[in-house]
Tab-separated table of C-alpha atoms in Angstrom:
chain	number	residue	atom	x	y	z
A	3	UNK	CA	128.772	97.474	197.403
A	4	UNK	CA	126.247	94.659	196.465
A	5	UNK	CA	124.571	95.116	199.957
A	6	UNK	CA	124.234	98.878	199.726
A	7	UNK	CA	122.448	98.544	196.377
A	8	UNK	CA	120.389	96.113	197.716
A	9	UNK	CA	119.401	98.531	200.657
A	10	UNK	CA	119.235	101.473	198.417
A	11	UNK	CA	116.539	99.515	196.090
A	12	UNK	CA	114.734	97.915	199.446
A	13	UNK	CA	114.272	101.296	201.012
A	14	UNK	CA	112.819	102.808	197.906
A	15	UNK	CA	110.191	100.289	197.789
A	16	UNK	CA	109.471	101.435	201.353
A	17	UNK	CA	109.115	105.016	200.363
A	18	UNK	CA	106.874	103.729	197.827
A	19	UNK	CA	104.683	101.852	199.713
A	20	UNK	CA	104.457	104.962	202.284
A	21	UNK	CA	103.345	107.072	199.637
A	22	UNK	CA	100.549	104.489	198.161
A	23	UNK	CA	99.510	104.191	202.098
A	24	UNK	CA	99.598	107.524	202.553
A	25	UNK	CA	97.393	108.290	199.219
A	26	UNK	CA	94.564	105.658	200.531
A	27	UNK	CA	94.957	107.257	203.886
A	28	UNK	CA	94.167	110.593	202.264
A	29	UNK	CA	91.199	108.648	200.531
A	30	UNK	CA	89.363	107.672	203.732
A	31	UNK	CA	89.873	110.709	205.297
A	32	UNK	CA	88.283	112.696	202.762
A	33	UNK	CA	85.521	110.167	202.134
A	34	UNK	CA	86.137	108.035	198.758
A	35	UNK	CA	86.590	104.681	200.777
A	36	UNK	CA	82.840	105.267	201.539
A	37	UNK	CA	81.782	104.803	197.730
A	38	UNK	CA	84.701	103.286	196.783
A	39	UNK	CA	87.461	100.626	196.923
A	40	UNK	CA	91.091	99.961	195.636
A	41	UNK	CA	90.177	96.970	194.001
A	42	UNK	CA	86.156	95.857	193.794
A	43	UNK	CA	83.415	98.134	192.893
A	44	UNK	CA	80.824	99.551	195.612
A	45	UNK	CA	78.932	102.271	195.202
A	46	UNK	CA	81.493	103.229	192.894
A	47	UNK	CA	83.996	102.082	190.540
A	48	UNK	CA	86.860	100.438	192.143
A	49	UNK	CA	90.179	102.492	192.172
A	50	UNK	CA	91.967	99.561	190.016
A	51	UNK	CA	89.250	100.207	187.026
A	52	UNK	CA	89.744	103.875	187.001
A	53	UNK	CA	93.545	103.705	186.149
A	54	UNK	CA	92.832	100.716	183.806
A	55	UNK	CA	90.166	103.533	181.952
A	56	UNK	CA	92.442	106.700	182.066
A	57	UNK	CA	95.775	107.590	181.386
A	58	UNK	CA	97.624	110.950	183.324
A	59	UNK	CA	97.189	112.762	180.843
A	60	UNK	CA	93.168	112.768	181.591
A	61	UNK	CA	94.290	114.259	185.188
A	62	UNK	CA	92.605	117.551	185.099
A	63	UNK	CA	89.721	116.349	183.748
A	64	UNK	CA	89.622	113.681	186.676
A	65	UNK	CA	90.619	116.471	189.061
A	66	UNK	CA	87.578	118.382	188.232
A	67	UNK	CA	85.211	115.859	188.277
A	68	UNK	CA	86.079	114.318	191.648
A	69	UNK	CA	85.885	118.231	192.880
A	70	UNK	CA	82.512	118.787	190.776
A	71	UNK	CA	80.761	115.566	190.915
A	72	UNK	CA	79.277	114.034	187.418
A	73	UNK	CA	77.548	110.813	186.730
A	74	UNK	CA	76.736	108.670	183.331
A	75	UNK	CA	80.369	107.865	183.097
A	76	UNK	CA	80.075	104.323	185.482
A	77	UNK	CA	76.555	103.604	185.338
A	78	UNK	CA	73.622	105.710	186.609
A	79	UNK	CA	74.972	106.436	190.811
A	80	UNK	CA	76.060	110.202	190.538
A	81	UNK	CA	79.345	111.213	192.585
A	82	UNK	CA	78.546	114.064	194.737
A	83	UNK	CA	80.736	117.030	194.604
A	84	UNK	CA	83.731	116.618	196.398
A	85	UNK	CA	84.663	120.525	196.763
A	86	UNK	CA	81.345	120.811	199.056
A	87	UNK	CA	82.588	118.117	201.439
A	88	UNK	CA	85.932	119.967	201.722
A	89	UNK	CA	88.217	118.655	199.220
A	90	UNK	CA	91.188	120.959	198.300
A	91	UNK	CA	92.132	121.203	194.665
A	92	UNK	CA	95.515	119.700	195.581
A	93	UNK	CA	93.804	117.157	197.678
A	94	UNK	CA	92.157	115.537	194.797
A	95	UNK	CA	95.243	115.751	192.591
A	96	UNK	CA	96.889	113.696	194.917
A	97	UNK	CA	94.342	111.503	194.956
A	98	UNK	CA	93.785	111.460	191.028
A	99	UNK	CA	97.590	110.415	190.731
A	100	UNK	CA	97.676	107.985	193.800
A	101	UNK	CA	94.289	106.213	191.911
A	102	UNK	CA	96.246	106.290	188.430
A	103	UNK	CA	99.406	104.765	189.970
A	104	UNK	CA	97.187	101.349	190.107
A	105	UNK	CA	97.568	100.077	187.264
């Protein structure tokens, strides 16, 4: 019994870690890794100090700005809009939650 729990717990931490990879695979493909990083600021902030600054329930708001652009926020560098460069609504929502999850 011990040694199915243990597999049970080891192979969620797999799924876990597939998802997370999957999420930052999402994030190059659509661009971000360009600008930004998981956890040092580039052009951008890094992924790590966006889920330190916002909470899920700030979500839509983050959805909409990584779709619309914005700057002011992290200095003077303005994001582009996202939803120009072919970013789905359900794209960046994925990527919104995969960037909170960093905390």
């Amino acid at each position: 019994m011990k040694s199915v729990i243990v597999a049970l717990i080891a192979a969620s931490g797999l799924i876990a870690t597939g998802a997370a990879h999957a999420d930052q695979k999402l994030a190059s493909s659509k661009g971000c890794m360009a600008c930004h990083s998981v956890d040092k600021k580039m052009v951008g902030p890094a992924f790590k100090e966006v889920a330190k600054k916002y909470t899920a329930k700030d979500t839509d708001a983050l959805v909409k700005k990584v779709l619309d652009g914005g700057s002011g926020v992290w200095g003077s560098t303005p994001m582009p809009a996202n939803k120009a460069m072919g970013v789905k609504p359900e794209d960046a929502k994925t990527l919104v939650t995969w960037v909170l999850s960093l905390k």
